[in-house]
PDB file of C-alpha atoms in Angstrom:
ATOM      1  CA  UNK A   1     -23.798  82.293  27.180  1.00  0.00           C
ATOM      2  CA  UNK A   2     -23.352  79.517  24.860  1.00  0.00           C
ATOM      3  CA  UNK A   3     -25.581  79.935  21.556  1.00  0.00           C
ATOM      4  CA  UNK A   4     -27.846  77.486  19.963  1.00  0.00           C
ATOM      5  CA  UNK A   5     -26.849  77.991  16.857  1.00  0.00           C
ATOM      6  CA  UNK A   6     -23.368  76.755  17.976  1.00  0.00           C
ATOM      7  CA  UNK A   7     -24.302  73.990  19.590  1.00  0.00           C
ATOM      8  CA  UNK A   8     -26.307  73.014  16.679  1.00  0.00           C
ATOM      9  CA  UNK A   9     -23.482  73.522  14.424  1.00  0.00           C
ATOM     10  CA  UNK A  10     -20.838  71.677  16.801  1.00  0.00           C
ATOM     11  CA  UNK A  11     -23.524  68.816  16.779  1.00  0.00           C
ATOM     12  CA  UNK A  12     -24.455  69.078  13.155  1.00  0.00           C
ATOM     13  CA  UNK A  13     -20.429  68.801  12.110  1.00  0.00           C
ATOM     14  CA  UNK A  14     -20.138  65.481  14.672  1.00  0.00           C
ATOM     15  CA  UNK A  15     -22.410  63.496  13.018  1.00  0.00           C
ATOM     16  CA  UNK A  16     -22.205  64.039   9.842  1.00  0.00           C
ATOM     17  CA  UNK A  17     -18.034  63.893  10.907  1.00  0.00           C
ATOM     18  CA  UNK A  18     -18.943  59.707  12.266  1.00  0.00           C
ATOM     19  CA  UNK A  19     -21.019  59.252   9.307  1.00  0.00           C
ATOM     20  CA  UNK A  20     -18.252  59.409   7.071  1.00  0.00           C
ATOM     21  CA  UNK A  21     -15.903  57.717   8.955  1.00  0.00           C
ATOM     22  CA  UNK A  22     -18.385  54.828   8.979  1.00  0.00           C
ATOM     23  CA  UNK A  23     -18.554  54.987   5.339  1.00  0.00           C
ATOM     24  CA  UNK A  24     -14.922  55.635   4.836  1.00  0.00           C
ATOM     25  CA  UNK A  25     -14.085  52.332   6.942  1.00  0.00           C
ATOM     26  CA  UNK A  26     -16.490  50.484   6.124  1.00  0.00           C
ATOM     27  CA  UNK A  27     -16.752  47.089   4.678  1.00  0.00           C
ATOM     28  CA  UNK A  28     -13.884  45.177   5.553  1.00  0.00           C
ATOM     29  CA  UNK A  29     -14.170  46.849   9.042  1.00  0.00           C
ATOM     30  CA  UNK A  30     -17.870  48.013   9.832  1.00  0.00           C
ATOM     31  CA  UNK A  31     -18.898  45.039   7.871  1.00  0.00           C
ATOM     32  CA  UNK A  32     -23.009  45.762   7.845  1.00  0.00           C
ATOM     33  CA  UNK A  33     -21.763  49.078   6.094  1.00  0.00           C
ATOM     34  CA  UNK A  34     -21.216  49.017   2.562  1.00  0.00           C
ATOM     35  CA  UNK A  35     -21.379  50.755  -0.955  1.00  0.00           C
ATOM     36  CA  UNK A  36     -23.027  48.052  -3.343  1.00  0.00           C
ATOM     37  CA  UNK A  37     -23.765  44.104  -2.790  1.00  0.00           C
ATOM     38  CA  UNK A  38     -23.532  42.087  -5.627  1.00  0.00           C
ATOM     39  CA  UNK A  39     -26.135  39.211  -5.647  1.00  0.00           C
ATOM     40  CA  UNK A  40     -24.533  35.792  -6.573  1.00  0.00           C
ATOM     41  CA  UNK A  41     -28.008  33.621  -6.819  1.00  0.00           C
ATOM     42  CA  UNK A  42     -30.744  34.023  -9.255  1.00  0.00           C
ATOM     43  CA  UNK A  43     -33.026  37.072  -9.771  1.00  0.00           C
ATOM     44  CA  UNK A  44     -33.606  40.633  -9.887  1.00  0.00           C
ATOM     45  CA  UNK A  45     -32.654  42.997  -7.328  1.00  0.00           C
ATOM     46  CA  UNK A  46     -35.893  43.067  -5.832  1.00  0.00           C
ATOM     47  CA  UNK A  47     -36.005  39.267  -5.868  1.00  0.00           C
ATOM     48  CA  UNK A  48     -32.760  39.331  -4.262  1.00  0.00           C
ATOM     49  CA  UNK A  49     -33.334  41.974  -1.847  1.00  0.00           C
ATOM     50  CA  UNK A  50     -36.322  39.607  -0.559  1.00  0.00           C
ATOM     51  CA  UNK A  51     -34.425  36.891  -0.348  1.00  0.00           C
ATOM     52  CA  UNK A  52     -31.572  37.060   1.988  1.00  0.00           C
ATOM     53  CA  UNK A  53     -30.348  33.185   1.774  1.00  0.00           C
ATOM     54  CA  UNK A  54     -28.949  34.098  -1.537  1.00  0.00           C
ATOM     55  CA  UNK A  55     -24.646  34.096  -1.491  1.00  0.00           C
ATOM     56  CA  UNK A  56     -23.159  37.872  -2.507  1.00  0.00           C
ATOM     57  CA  UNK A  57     -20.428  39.874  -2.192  1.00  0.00           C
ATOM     58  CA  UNK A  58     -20.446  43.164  -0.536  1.00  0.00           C
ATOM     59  CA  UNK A  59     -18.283  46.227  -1.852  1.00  0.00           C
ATOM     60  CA  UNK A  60     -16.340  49.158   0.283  1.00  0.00           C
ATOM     61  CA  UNK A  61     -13.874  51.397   0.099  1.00  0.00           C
ATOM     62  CA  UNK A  62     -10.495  49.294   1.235  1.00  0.00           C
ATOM     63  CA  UNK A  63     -12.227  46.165   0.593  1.00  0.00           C
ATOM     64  CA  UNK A  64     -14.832  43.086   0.050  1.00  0.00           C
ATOM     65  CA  UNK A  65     -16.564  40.860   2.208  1.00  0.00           C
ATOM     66  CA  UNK A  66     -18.518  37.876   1.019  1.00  0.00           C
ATOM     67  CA  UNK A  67     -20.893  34.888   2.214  1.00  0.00           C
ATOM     68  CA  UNK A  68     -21.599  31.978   0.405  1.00  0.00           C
ATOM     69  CA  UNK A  69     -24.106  30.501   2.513  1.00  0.00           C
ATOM     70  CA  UNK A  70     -21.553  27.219   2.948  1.00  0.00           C
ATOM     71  CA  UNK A  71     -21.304  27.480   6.571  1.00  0.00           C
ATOM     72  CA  UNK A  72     -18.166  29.487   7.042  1.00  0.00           C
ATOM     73  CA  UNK A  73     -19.833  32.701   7.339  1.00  0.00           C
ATOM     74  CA  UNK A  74     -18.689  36.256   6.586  1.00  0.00           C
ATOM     75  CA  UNK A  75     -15.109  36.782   5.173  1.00  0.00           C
ATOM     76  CA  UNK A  76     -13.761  39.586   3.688  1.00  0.00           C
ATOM     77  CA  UNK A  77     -10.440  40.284   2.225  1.00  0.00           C
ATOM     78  CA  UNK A  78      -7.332  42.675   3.243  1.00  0.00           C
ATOM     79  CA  UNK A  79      -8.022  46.353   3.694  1.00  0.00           C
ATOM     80  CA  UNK A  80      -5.982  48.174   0.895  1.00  0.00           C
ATOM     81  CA  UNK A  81      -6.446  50.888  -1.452  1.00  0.00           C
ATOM     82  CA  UNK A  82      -8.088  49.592  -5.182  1.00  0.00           C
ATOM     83  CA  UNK A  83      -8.804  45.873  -4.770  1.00  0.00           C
ATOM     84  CA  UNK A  84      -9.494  43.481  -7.341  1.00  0.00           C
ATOM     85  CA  UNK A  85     -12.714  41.168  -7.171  1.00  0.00           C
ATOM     86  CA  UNK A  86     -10.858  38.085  -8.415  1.00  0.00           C
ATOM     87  CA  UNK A  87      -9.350  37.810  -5.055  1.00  0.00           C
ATOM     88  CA  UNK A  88     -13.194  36.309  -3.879  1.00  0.00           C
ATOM     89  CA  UNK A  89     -11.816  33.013  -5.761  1.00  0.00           C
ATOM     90  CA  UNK A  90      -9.774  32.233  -2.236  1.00  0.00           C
ATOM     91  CA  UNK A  91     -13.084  31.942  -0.675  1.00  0.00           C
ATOM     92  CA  UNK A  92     -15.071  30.234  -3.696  1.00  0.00           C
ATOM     93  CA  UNK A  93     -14.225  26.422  -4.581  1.00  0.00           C
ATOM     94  CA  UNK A  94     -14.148  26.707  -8.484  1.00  0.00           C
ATOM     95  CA  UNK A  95     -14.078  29.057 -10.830  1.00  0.00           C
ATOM     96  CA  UNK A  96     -15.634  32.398 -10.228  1.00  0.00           C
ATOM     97  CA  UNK A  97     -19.778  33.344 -10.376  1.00  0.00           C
ATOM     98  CA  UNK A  98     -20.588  35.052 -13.491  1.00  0.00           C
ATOM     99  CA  UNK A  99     -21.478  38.163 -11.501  1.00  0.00           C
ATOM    100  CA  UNK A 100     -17.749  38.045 -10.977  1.00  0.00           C
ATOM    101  CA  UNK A 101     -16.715  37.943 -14.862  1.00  0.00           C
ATOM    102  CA  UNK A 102     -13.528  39.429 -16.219  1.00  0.00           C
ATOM    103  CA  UNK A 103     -15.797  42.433 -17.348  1.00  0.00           C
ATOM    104  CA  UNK A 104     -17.350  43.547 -14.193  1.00  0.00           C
ATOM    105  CA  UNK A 105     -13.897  43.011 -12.341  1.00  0.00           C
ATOM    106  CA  UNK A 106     -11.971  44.863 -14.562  1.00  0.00           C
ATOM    107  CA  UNK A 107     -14.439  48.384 -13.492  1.00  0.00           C
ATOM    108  CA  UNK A 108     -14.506  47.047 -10.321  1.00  0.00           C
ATOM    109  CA  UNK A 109     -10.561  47.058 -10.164  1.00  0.00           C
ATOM    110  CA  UNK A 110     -10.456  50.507 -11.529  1.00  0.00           C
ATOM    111  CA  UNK A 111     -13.164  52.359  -9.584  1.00  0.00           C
ATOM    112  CA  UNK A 112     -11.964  50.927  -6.253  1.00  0.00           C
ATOM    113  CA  UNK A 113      -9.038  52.901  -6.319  1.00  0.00           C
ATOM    114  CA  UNK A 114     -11.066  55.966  -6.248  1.00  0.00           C
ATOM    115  CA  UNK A 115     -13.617  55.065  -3.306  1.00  0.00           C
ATOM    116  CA  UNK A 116     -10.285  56.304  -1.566  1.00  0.00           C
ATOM    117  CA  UNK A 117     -11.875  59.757  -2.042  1.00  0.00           C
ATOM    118  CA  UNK A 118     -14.258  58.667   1.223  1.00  0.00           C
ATOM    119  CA  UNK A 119     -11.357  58.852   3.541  1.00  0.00           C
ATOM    120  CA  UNK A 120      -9.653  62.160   2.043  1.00  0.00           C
ATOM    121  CA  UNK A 121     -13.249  63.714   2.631  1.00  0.00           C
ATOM    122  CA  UNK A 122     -13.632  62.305   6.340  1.00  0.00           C
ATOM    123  CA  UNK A 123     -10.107  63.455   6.983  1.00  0.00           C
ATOM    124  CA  UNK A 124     -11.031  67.285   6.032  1.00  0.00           C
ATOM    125  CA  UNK A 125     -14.821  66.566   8.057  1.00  0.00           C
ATOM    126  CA  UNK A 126     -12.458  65.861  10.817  1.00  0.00           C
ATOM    127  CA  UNK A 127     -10.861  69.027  10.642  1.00  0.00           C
ATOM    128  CA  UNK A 128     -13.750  70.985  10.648  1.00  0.00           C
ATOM    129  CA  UNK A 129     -15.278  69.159  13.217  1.00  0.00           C
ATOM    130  CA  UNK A 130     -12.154  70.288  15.261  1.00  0.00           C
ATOM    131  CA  UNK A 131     -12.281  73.731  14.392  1.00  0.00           C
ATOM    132  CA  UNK A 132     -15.936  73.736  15.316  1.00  0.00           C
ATOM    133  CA  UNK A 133     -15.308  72.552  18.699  1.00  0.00           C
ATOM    134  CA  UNK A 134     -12.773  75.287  19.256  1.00  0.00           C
ATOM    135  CA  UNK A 135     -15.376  77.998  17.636  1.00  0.00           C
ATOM    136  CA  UNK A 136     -17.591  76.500  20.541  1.00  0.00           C
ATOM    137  CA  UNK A 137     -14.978  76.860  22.935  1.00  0.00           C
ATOM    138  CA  UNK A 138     -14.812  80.702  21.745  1.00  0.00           C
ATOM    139  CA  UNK A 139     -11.177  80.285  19.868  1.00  0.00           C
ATOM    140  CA  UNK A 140     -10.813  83.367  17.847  1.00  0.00           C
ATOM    141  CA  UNK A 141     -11.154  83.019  13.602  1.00  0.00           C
ATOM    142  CA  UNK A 142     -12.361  79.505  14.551  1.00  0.00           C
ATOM    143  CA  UNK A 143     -16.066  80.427  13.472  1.00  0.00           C
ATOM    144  CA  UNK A 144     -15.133  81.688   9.774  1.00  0.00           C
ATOM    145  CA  UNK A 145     -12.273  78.309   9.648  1.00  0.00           C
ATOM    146  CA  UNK A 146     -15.175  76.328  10.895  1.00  0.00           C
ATOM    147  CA  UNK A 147     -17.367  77.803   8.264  1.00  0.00           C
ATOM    148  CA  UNK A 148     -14.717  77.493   5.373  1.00  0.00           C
ATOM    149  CA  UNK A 149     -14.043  73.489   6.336  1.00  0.00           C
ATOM    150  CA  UNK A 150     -17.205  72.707   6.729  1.00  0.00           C
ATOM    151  CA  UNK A 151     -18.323  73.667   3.431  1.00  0.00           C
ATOM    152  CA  UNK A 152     -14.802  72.125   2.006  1.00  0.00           C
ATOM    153  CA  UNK A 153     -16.093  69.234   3.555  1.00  0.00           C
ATOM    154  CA  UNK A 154     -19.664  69.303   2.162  1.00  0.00           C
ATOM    155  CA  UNK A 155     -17.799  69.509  -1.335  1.00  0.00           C
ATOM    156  CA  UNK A 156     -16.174  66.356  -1.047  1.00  0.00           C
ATOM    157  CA  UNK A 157     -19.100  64.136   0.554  1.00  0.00           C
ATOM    158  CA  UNK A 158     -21.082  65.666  -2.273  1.00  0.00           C
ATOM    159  CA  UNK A 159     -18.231  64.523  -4.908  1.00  0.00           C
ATOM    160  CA  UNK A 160     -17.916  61.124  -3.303  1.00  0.00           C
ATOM    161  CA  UNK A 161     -21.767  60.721  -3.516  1.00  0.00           C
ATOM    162  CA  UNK A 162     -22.170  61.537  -7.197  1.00  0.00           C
ATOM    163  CA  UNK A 163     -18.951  59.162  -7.952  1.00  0.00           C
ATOM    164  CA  UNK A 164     -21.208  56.462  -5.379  1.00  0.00           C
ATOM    165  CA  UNK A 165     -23.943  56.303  -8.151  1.00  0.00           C
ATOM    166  CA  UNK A 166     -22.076  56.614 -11.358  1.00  0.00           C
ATOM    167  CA  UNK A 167     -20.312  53.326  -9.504  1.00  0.00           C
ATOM    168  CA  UNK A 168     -22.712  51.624  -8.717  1.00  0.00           C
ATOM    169  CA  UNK A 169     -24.854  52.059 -11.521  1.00  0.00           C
ATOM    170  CA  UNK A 170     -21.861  51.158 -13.938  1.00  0.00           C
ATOM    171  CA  UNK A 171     -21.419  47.775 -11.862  1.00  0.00           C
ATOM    172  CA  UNK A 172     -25.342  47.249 -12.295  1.00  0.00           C
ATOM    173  CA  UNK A 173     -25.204  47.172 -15.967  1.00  0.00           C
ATOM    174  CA  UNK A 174     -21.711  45.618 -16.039  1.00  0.00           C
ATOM    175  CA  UNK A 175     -23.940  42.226 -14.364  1.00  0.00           C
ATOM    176  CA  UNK A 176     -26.866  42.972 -15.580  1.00  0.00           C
ATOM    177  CA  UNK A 177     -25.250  42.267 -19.196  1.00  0.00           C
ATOM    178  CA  UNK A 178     -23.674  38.866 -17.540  1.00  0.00           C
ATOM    179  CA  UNK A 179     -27.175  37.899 -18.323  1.00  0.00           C
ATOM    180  CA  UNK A 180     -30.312  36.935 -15.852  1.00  0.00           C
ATOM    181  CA  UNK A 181     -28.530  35.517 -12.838  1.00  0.00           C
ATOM    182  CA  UNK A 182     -27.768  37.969 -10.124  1.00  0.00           C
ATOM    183  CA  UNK A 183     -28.332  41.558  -9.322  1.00  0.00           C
ATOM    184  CA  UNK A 184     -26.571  44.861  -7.941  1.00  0.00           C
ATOM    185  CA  UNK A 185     -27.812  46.472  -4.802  1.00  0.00           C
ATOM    186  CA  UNK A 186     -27.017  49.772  -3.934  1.00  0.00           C
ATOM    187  CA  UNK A 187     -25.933  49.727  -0.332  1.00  0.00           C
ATOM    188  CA  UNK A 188     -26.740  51.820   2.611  1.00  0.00           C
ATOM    189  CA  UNK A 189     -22.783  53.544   2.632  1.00  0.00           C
ATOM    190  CA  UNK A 190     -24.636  55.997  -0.050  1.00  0.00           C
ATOM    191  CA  UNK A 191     -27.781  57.058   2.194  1.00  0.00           C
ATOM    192  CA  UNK A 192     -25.421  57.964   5.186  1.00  0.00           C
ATOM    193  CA  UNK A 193     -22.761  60.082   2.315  1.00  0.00           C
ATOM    194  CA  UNK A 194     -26.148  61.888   1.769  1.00  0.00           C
ATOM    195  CA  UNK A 195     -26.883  62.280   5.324  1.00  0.00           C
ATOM    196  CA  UNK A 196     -23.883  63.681   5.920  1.00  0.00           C
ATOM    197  CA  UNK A 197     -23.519  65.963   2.840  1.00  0.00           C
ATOM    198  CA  UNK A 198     -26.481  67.601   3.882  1.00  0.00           C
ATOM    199  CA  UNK A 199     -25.857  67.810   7.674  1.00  0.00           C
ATOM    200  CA  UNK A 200     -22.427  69.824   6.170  1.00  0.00           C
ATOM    201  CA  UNK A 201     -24.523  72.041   4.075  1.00  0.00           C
ATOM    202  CA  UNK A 202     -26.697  73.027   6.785  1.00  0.00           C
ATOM    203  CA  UNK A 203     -23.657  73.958   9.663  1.00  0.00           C
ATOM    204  CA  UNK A 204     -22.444  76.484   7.562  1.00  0.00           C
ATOM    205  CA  UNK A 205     -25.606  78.270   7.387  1.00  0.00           C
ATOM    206  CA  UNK A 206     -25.984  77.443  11.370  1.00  0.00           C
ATOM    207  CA  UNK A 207     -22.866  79.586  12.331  1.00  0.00           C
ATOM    208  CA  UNK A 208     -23.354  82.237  10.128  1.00  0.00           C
ATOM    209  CA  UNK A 209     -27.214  82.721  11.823  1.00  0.00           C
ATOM    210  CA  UNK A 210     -25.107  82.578  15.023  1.00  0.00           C
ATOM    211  CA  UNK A 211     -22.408  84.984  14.182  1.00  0.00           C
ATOM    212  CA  UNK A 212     -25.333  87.500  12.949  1.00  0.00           C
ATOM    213  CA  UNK A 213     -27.303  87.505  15.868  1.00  0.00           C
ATOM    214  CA  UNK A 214     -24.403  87.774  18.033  1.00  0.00           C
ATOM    215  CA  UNK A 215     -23.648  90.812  16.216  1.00  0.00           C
ATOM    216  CA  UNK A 216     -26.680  92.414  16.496  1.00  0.00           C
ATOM    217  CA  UNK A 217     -28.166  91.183  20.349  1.00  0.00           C
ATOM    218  CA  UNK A 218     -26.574  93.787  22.608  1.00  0.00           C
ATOM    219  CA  UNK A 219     -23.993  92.060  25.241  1.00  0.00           C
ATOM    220  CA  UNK A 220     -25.402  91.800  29.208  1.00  0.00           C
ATOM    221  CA  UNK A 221     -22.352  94.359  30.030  1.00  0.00           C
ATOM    222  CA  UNK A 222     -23.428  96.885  27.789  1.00  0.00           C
ATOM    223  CA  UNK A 223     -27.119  96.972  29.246  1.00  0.00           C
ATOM    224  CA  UNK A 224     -25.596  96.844  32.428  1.00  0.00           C
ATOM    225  CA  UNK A 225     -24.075 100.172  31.577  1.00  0.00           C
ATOM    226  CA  UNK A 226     -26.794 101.828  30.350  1.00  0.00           C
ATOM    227  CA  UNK A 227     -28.159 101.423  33.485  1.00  0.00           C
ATOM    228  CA  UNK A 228     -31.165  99.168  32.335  1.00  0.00           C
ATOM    229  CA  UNK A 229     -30.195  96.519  35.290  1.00  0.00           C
TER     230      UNK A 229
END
């Protein structure tokens, strides 16, 4: 009989196993997916989350995309590990916004580099999401592996979310000190880190419920036996 708490668990590990992925491809491939936008009209965030005609740039972990409201659309730059803002001035005609300064590109260019930590924690979620299938499946050691990756995993979508806000709240204050035009928006790439951090921290408890009352509920052969059937 296959247990609930496994299938659960096998579930549990799958989503939280896309999430990441999502998050660690996300903006320039899943381009509504993305870590922080930075507003390039005139406002606050609030303003600018109300107003959506407003050009920006959005932020992700290989890359940028950006629309300037001129007609052309979305475009986004190469994927590539630590990018540099200034490349946005192929898509701009002049100089760069002030949201894109020398300052805020210079802790853009060096926290980029490490939103490569989203794709070494999707890459161990992946494991675990393999050893859970083959716990489900009834492999042997898989359960306590599954366990031990899974909570591996929930480490690093845990570390990736706490480096999420101190970036994006060091970007904030990087344009917020360009002066009154523009705004930061934290983007929804954080929400689903959380979402998955938390489905990781719950799998862990999920299999070792299982593996407890699996000890404990007498097998159908052993009643059998007994002569209760």
């Amino acid at each position: 009989m296959v247990s609930w708490n496994k299938v659960l668990g096998l579930a549990s590990v799958a989503a939280a196993t896309a999430l990441l992925g999502m998050v660690a491809f996300d903006v320039p491939y899943f381009k509504s997916v993305y870590f922080l936008r930075i507003d390039l009209g005139n406002g606050t965030a609030s303003t600018a989350l109300a107003n959506q005609t407003n050009p920006f740039v959005d932020l992700g972990a290989l890359g940028f995309c950006t629309d300037l409201k001129d007609g052309k659309g979305l475009q986004c730059s190469q994927a590539h590990v630590g990018y540099n803002l200034s490349e946005a001035g192929k898509f701009i005609n002049g100089s760069l916004p002030p949201q894109l300064s020398a300052s805020v590109n210079a802790v853009a260019s060096n926290l980029t580099k490490v939103l490569v930590l989203h794709i070494v924690a999707f890459g161990i979620a992946l494991i675990s999401f393999a050893l859970a299938l083959l716990a489900f499946l009834g492999a042997p050691l898989a359960d306590c592996c599954s366990s031990c990756f899974c909570g591996f995993a929930g480490s690093a979508a845990f570390a990736v979310f706490i480096f999420d806000i101190a970036f994006f709240e060091l970007i904030k204050k990087r344009v917020q000190q360009e002066g009154n035009s523009g705004a930061a928006i934290m983007g929804n790439a954080l929400y689903l880190t959380l979402v998955a951090w938390l489905l990781l921290f719950v799998t862990p408890i999920l299999f070792l419920i299982g593996r407890c009352c699996g000890c404990c509920l007498p097998s159908p052969s052993s009643n059998h036996k007994g002569g209760k059937w």
